Tab-separated table of C-alpha atoms in Angstrom:
chain	number	residue	atom	x	y	z
A	1	UNK	CA	101.714	115.151	130.906
A	2	UNK	CA	105.282	115.598	129.608
A	3	UNK	CA	107.244	118.782	130.215
A	4	UNK	CA	110.769	119.335	128.948
A	5	UNK	CA	112.338	122.440	130.425
A	6	UNK	CA	115.600	123.937	129.196
A	7	UNK	CA	116.804	120.583	127.913
A	8	UNK	CA	120.452	120.577	126.831
A	9	UNK	CA	122.479	117.510	125.887
A	10	UNK	CA	126.194	117.759	125.141
A	11	UNK	CA	128.384	115.006	123.737
A	12	UNK	CA	132.123	115.296	124.307
A	13	UNK	CA	133.957	117.582	126.686
A	14	UNK	CA	135.212	121.137	126.836
A	15	UNK	CA	136.085	122.610	123.429
A	16	UNK	CA	135.123	119.387	121.661
A	17	UNK	CA	131.618	119.290	123.126
A	18	UNK	CA	128.798	119.114	120.579
A	19	UNK	CA	125.257	120.124	121.509
A	20	UNK	CA	122.604	117.628	120.379
A	21	UNK	CA	119.935	119.654	122.243
A	22	UNK	CA	120.171	123.311	123.222
A	23	UNK	CA	117.802	124.713	125.868
A	24	UNK	CA	114.821	122.898	124.399
A	25	UNK	CA	111.344	123.419	125.872
A	26	UNK	CA	108.363	121.243	124.977
A	27	UNK	CA	104.956	120.429	126.445
A	28	UNK	CA	102.972	117.314	125.484
A	29	UNK	CA	99.397	116.849	126.642
A	30	UNK	CA	97.902	113.717	128.156
A	31	UNK	CA	96.248	111.397	125.654
A	32	UNK	CA	97.510	113.062	122.477
A	33	UNK	CA	99.655	111.680	119.699
A	34	UNK	CA	102.547	114.106	119.450
A	35	UNK	CA	105.019	113.965	116.574
A	36	UNK	CA	108.554	115.312	116.400
A	37	UNK	CA	109.962	115.620	112.903
A	38	UNK	CA	113.463	116.550	111.861
A	39	UNK	CA	116.317	115.709	109.541
A	40	UNK	CA	119.057	113.254	110.520
A	41	UNK	CA	121.280	114.845	113.145
A	42	UNK	CA	118.642	117.380	114.226
A	43	UNK	CA	118.474	115.901	117.747
A	44	UNK	CA	115.169	114.035	117.599
A	45	UNK	CA	116.517	110.635	118.742
A	46	UNK	CA	118.343	112.289	121.622
A	47	UNK	CA	115.160	114.141	122.523
A	48	UNK	CA	112.974	111.045	122.759
A	49	UNK	CA	115.636	109.117	124.698
A	50	UNK	CA	115.857	111.970	127.182
A	51	UNK	CA	112.156	111.582	127.998
A	52	UNK	CA	112.784	108.229	129.711
A	53	UNK	CA	116.361	109.162	130.603
A	54	UNK	CA	118.000	106.517	128.453
A	55	UNK	CA	120.033	109.625	127.703
A	56	UNK	CA	120.483	111.862	130.721
A	57	UNK	CA	120.424	115.551	129.757
A	58	UNK	CA	123.425	117.691	130.559
A	59	UNK	CA	121.077	120.422	131.799
A	60	UNK	CA	117.355	120.878	132.176
A	61	UNK	CA	114.363	119.043	133.622
A	62	UNK	CA	112.194	116.175	132.422
A	63	UNK	CA	108.720	115.936	133.956
A	64	UNK	CA	106.346	113.050	133.250
A	65	UNK	CA	102.901	112.983	134.835
A	66	UNK	CA	103.924	115.481	137.516
A	67	UNK	CA	107.167	113.694	138.470
A	68	UNK	CA	110.563	115.223	137.756
A	69	UNK	CA	112.526	112.239	136.449
A	70	UNK	CA	115.806	114.143	136.371
A	71	UNK	CA	115.645	114.555	140.167
A	72	UNK	CA	114.994	110.894	141.036
A	73	UNK	CA	117.525	108.428	142.432
A	74	UNK	CA	118.111	105.358	140.278
A	75	UNK	CA	115.704	103.027	142.130
A	76	UNK	CA	112.754	105.410	141.880
A	77	UNK	CA	113.663	106.217	138.286
A	78	UNK	CA	113.412	102.527	137.401
A	79	UNK	CA	109.918	102.429	138.865
A	80	UNK	CA	108.839	105.484	136.877
A	81	UNK	CA	110.302	104.031	133.678
A	82	UNK	CA	107.802	101.186	133.858
A	83	UNK	CA	105.134	103.763	133.065
A	84	UNK	CA	106.928	104.605	129.814
A	85	UNK	CA	106.931	102.047	126.998
A	86	UNK	CA	109.216	102.329	123.987
A	87	UNK	CA	109.343	100.830	120.507
A	88	UNK	CA	112.385	101.038	118.268
A	89	UNK	CA	113.243	101.397	114.601
A	90	UNK	CA	114.990	98.022	114.430
A	91	UNK	CA	112.622	96.195	116.798
A	92	UNK	CA	115.259	95.170	119.428
A	93	UNK	CA	113.662	91.737	119.918
A	94	UNK	CA	115.362	88.802	121.624
A	95	UNK	CA	116.293	86.596	118.670
A	96	UNK	CA	116.398	83.387	120.727
A	97	UNK	CA	112.982	83.976	122.346
A	98	UNK	CA	109.545	83.295	120.888
A	99	UNK	CA	106.978	85.993	120.235
A	100	UNK	CA	105.275	85.002	123.499
A	101	UNK	CA	108.512	85.202	125.493
A	102	UNK	CA	109.518	88.545	123.969
A	103	UNK	CA	106.220	90.066	125.103
A	104	UNK	CA	106.417	88.363	128.509
A	105	UNK	CA	110.002	89.492	129.131
A	106	UNK	CA	109.296	92.812	130.940
A	107	UNK	CA	106.624	91.121	133.075
A	108	UNK	CA	109.025	88.420	134.191
A	109	UNK	CA	111.566	91.061	135.171
A	110	UNK	CA	109.065	92.488	137.666
A	111	UNK	CA	108.131	89.094	139.139
A	112	UNK	CA	104.628	88.914	137.676
A	113	UNK	CA	102.901	85.573	138.279
A	114	UNK	CA	102.748	83.004	135.503
A	115	UNK	CA	98.948	83.153	135.357
A	116	UNK	CA	98.913	86.943	135.004
A	117	UNK	CA	101.615	86.800	132.343
A	118	UNK	CA	99.606	84.257	130.353
A	119	UNK	CA	96.479	86.404	130.418
A	120	UNK	CA	98.327	89.613	129.637
A	121	UNK	CA	100.317	88.191	126.738
A	122	UNK	CA	97.213	86.511	125.307
A	123	UNK	CA	95.346	89.836	125.387
A	124	UNK	CA	98.261	91.681	123.781
A	125	UNK	CA	98.661	89.088	121.041
A	126	UNK	CA	94.996	89.604	120.184
A	127	UNK	CA	95.410	93.380	120.263
A	128	UNK	CA	98.258	93.370	117.734
A	129	UNK	CA	96.858	90.516	115.645
A	130	UNK	CA	99.555	87.919	116.301
A	131	UNK	CA	97.631	85.118	118.045
A	132	UNK	CA	98.740	82.564	115.460
A	133	UNK	CA	102.402	83.555	115.764
A	134	UNK	CA	102.929	83.219	119.530
A	135	UNK	CA	105.416	80.341	119.217
A	136	UNK	CA	107.417	81.712	116.304
A	137	UNK	CA	110.851	83.327	116.567
A	138	UNK	CA	111.692	86.803	115.239
A	139	UNK	CA	113.566	85.352	112.243
A	140	UNK	CA	110.284	83.781	111.098
A	141	UNK	CA	108.406	87.090	111.087
A	142	UNK	CA	108.042	89.918	108.598
A	143	UNK	CA	109.170	93.423	109.497
A	144	UNK	CA	105.626	94.507	110.275
A	145	UNK	CA	105.045	91.473	112.493
A	146	UNK	CA	108.281	92.157	114.360
A	147	UNK	CA	107.173	95.714	115.023
A	148	UNK	CA	103.811	94.444	116.283
A	149	UNK	CA	105.716	92.302	118.773
A	150	UNK	CA	107.635	95.432	119.768
A	151	UNK	CA	104.381	97.303	120.310
A	152	UNK	CA	102.916	94.486	122.398
A	153	UNK	CA	106.068	94.250	124.520
A	154	UNK	CA	106.025	98.012	125.107
A	155	UNK	CA	102.416	97.770	126.332
A	156	UNK	CA	103.025	94.804	128.644
A	157	UNK	CA	103.584	96.939	131.739
A	158	UNK	CA	100.460	99.090	131.104
A	159	UNK	CA	102.402	102.310	130.478
A	160	UNK	CA	100.928	105.800	130.469
A	161	UNK	CA	103.299	106.931	127.716
A	162	UNK	CA	104.477	105.175	124.560
A	163	UNK	CA	107.638	106.460	122.875
A	164	UNK	CA	108.188	105.558	119.227
A	165	UNK	CA	111.744	105.968	117.957
A	166	UNK	CA	111.454	105.991	114.130
A	167	UNK	CA	109.099	103.028	114.563
A	168	UNK	CA	108.108	102.810	110.889
A	169	UNK	CA	111.205	103.957	109.001
A	170	UNK	CA	112.419	100.373	108.395
A	171	UNK	CA	109.048	99.315	106.947
A	172	UNK	CA	107.516	99.489	103.486
A	173	UNK	CA	104.672	102.008	102.932
A	174	UNK	CA	101.810	99.498	103.237
A	175	UNK	CA	103.219	98.014	106.444
A	176	UNK	CA	103.891	101.517	107.773
A	177	UNK	CA	100.212	102.381	107.337
A	178	UNK	CA	99.131	99.232	109.196
A	179	UNK	CA	101.417	100.052	112.147
A	180	UNK	CA	100.151	103.643	112.207
A	181	UNK	CA	96.557	102.400	112.288
A	182	UNK	CA	97.497	100.105	115.174
A	183	UNK	CA	99.032	103.006	117.128
A	184	UNK	CA	95.969	105.147	116.488
A	185	UNK	CA	93.713	102.326	117.677
A	186	UNK	CA	95.799	101.913	120.850
A	187	UNK	CA	95.663	105.646	121.516
A	188	UNK	CA	91.890	105.679	121.228
A	189	UNK	CA	91.277	102.497	123.238
A	190	UNK	CA	93.584	103.265	126.146
A	191	UNK	CA	93.895	107.084	125.971
A	192	UNK	CA	97.633	106.472	125.857
A	193	UNK	CA	99.961	109.422	125.301
A	194	UNK	CA	102.116	108.635	122.270
A	195	UNK	CA	105.272	110.515	121.307
A	196	UNK	CA	106.801	109.586	117.988
A	197	UNK	CA	109.806	110.870	116.129
A	198	UNK	CA	110.148	110.585	112.390
A	199	UNK	CA	111.611	112.144	109.287
A	200	UNK	CA	108.477	111.285	107.289
A	201	UNK	CA	105.732	113.893	107.029
A	202	UNK	CA	103.293	111.155	106.017
A	203	UNK	CA	103.566	109.680	109.520
A	204	UNK	CA	102.769	113.026	111.134
A	205	UNK	CA	99.945	113.706	108.704
A	206	UNK	CA	98.343	110.273	109.278
A	207	UNK	CA	97.927	110.072	113.048
A	208	UNK	CA	99.339	113.014	114.990
A	209	UNK	CA	97.344	115.682	116.830
A	210	UNK	CA	100.249	118.099	117.230
A	211	UNK	CA	103.765	118.298	115.852
A	212	UNK	CA	107.072	119.964	116.654
A	213	UNK	CA	109.808	120.543	114.093
A	214	UNK	CA	113.321	120.124	115.483
A	215	UNK	CA	116.381	121.617	113.846
A	216	UNK	CA	119.855	122.193	115.223
A	217	UNK	CA	118.876	120.870	118.648
A	218	UNK	CA	115.921	123.214	119.136
A	219	UNK	CA	112.239	123.430	118.290
A	220	UNK	CA	111.789	125.834	115.368
A	221	UNK	CA	108.032	125.405	114.898
A	222	UNK	CA	105.156	123.617	116.621
A	223	UNK	CA	101.387	123.516	116.734
A	224	UNK	CA	98.429	121.408	115.715
A	225	UNK	CA	99.112	119.415	112.572
A	226	UNK	CA	96.646	121.332	110.398
A	227	UNK	CA	98.208	124.661	111.401
A	228	UNK	CA	101.783	123.536	110.760
A	229	UNK	CA	101.023	121.474	107.678
A	230	UNK	CA	98.874	124.007	105.884
A	231	UNK	CA	100.642	127.215	106.988
A	232	UNK	CA	104.301	126.339	107.607
A	233	UNK	CA	106.472	129.225	108.772
A	234	UNK	CA	110.016	127.881	109.052
A	235	UNK	CA	112.072	126.904	106.015
A	236	UNK	CA	112.777	123.438	107.444
A	237	UNK	CA	109.058	122.805	107.856
A	238	UNK	CA	108.449	123.893	104.281
A	239	UNK	CA	111.100	121.432	103.125
A	240	UNK	CA	109.329	118.537	104.819
A	241	UNK	CA	105.905	119.510	103.602
A	242	UNK	CA	106.997	120.584	100.136
A	243	UNK	CA	104.307	123.242	100.289
A	244	UNK	CA	106.181	126.160	98.815
A	245	UNK	CA	104.597	127.118	95.547
A	246	UNK	CA	106.964	126.145	92.775
A	247	UNK	CA	106.807	129.163	90.494
A	248	UNK	CA	108.783	127.685	87.635
A	249	UNK	CA	108.005	125.459	84.691
A	250	UNK	CA	104.346	124.916	83.746
A	251	UNK	CA	102.929	126.589	86.864
A	252	UNK	CA	105.077	129.680	86.403
A	253	UNK	CA	103.942	129.907	82.798
A	254	UNK	CA	100.302	129.569	83.847
A	255	UNK	CA	100.689	132.294	86.453
A	256	UNK	CA	102.200	134.591	83.847
A	257	UNK	CA	99.496	133.944	81.263
A	258	UNK	CA	97.338	137.071	81.486
A	259	UNK	CA	94.000	136.469	79.789
A	260	UNK	CA	91.718	139.139	81.251
A	261	UNK	CA	91.789	142.807	82.125
A	262	UNK	CA	92.879	141.891	85.647
A	263	UNK	CA	94.230	138.613	87.057
A	264	UNK	CA	95.118	137.400	90.531
A	265	UNK	CA	96.696	134.039	91.458
A	266	UNK	CA	95.909	132.769	94.938
A	267	UNK	CA	96.250	129.637	97.040
A	268	UNK	CA	92.979	128.617	98.687
A	269	UNK	CA	92.970	126.185	101.589
A	270	UNK	CA	89.870	124.196	102.519
A	271	UNK	CA	89.580	122.321	105.822
A	272	UNK	CA	86.959	119.852	107.036
A	273	UNK	CA	83.695	119.480	105.147
A	274	UNK	CA	84.364	122.694	103.221
A	275	UNK	CA	86.842	120.572	101.239
A	276	UNK	CA	83.970	118.861	99.449
A	277	UNK	CA	81.737	121.923	99.051
A	278	UNK	CA	81.071	124.166	96.065
A	279	UNK	CA	82.025	127.423	97.773
A	280	UNK	CA	84.510	128.448	95.080
A	281	UNK	CA	82.081	128.155	92.159
A	282	UNK	CA	79.236	129.748	94.107
A	283	UNK	CA	81.314	132.777	95.059
A	284	UNK	CA	82.699	133.143	91.529
A	285	UNK	CA	79.201	133.116	90.051
A	286	UNK	CA	78.079	135.739	92.546
A	287	UNK	CA	80.920	138.128	91.794
A	288	UNK	CA	81.053	137.473	88.064
A	289	UNK	CA	84.711	136.472	87.820
A	290	UNK	CA	86.202	133.644	85.770
A	291	UNK	CA	88.724	131.276	87.306
A	292	UNK	CA	91.153	128.553	86.273
A	293	UNK	CA	92.506	125.891	88.631
A	294	UNK	CA	96.254	125.677	88.048
A	295	UNK	CA	97.140	123.141	90.710
A	296	UNK	CA	95.284	121.253	93.437
A	297	UNK	CA	95.269	118.444	95.964
A	298	UNK	CA	92.828	116.794	98.385
A	299	UNK	CA	93.953	114.600	101.258
A	300	UNK	CA	93.453	114.142	105.019
A	301	UNK	CA	95.212	115.209	108.210
A	302	UNK	CA	94.507	112.339	110.590
A	303	UNK	CA	90.706	112.132	110.118
A	304	UNK	CA	90.202	115.681	108.837
A	305	UNK	CA	89.919	116.265	105.060
A	306	UNK	CA	91.688	119.235	103.518
A	307	UNK	CA	92.256	120.652	100.073
A	308	UNK	CA	94.549	123.234	98.544
A	309	UNK	CA	93.999	124.878	95.165
A	310	UNK	CA	96.091	127.359	93.256
A	311	UNK	CA	93.570	129.419	91.284
A	312	UNK	CA	93.890	132.255	88.775
A	313	UNK	CA	90.952	134.688	88.891
A	314	UNK	CA	90.145	136.897	85.915
A	315	UNK	CA	87.851	139.936	85.794
A	316	UNK	CA	87.747	143.529	86.966
A	317	UNK	CA	89.941	144.418	89.925
A	318	UNK	CA	86.860	145.199	92.023
A	319	UNK	CA	85.241	141.835	91.202
A	320	UNK	CA	88.420	139.859	91.944
A	321	UNK	CA	88.976	141.660	95.249
A	322	UNK	CA	85.328	141.061	96.177
A	323	UNK	CA	85.812	137.359	95.374
A	324	UNK	CA	88.826	137.032	97.646
A	325	UNK	CA	87.033	138.863	100.461
A	326	UNK	CA	83.968	136.617	100.143
A	327	UNK	CA	86.052	133.420	100.114
A	328	UNK	CA	87.740	134.567	103.333
A	329	UNK	CA	84.336	135.423	104.828
A	330	UNK	CA	83.221	131.867	104.006
A	331	UNK	CA	86.003	130.544	106.273
A	332	UNK	CA	88.575	129.651	103.614
A	333	UNK	CA	92.217	130.607	103.901
A	334	UNK	CA	93.244	132.774	100.941
A	335	UNK	CA	96.869	133.581	100.192
A	336	UNK	CA	97.732	135.877	97.296
A	337	UNK	CA	100.630	134.525	95.227
A	338	UNK	CA	101.021	136.970	92.322
């Protein structure tokens, strides 16, 4: 659906040129919600603005739905841009226009009839839950309501792709969750490809199918969210997820507390329905080891439950090794810590 090939974006000239993107390659599939996460200055805003050529790359190709946008003349590019909606961090609404007129604005630009505009805006107001606010002005709306107007306006031209530029970073956590649920609902109803950039792992964890981590103008890690979230490889990814085992303080002391003839501390990851099962206790009973849970969490990745436990096993070396082997055979991910 979206292919970025060798994307480079330089700001400045000659010796003063700074690379916001450096030879970046990325592939986004049709109908998925794809997240790009990175720190400030990593290049994520430049990346998303290059997809619709609001920023034209210095080098490289941008392909959307089989069309190379970087090769199009301006007139054809404008036509292709109508298939790409965009919502912004700070809403970018027309302050002197009502909610209705803000949503109708892109339709009026293309000469859509008044009757079609009325029907379309009415449907979009219902979709984003703003029917009662159609005649209000942006100053009369909350931040979440403003962003819902932004979403409706972005959908007015029936795009195939929706770009979200830090769409929730100006919102409080509760409002953020409501906007994320709205985006997920839109994705499912219309099979719309959504690309969102963020610096919040919660956003990725809540609705994304796949994620790419951007750092220094390049992609340092990517994959499905469960893979990246539960088994991060790059240090930047680990920073966002906070998944590195903190082996100091109380946990370090617990790991060092030897109470049996042989101990082994491991991190066990459960995914899907295994999260709620009794696999750990069943295996431990079968092998005759004792265990203590030192740290644990249960949450979800989009709609998929997961759990991670840090466990200290105690018993003979043979029994502990047999326990770890059986847990792995049961489909759990087992990582030895100490």
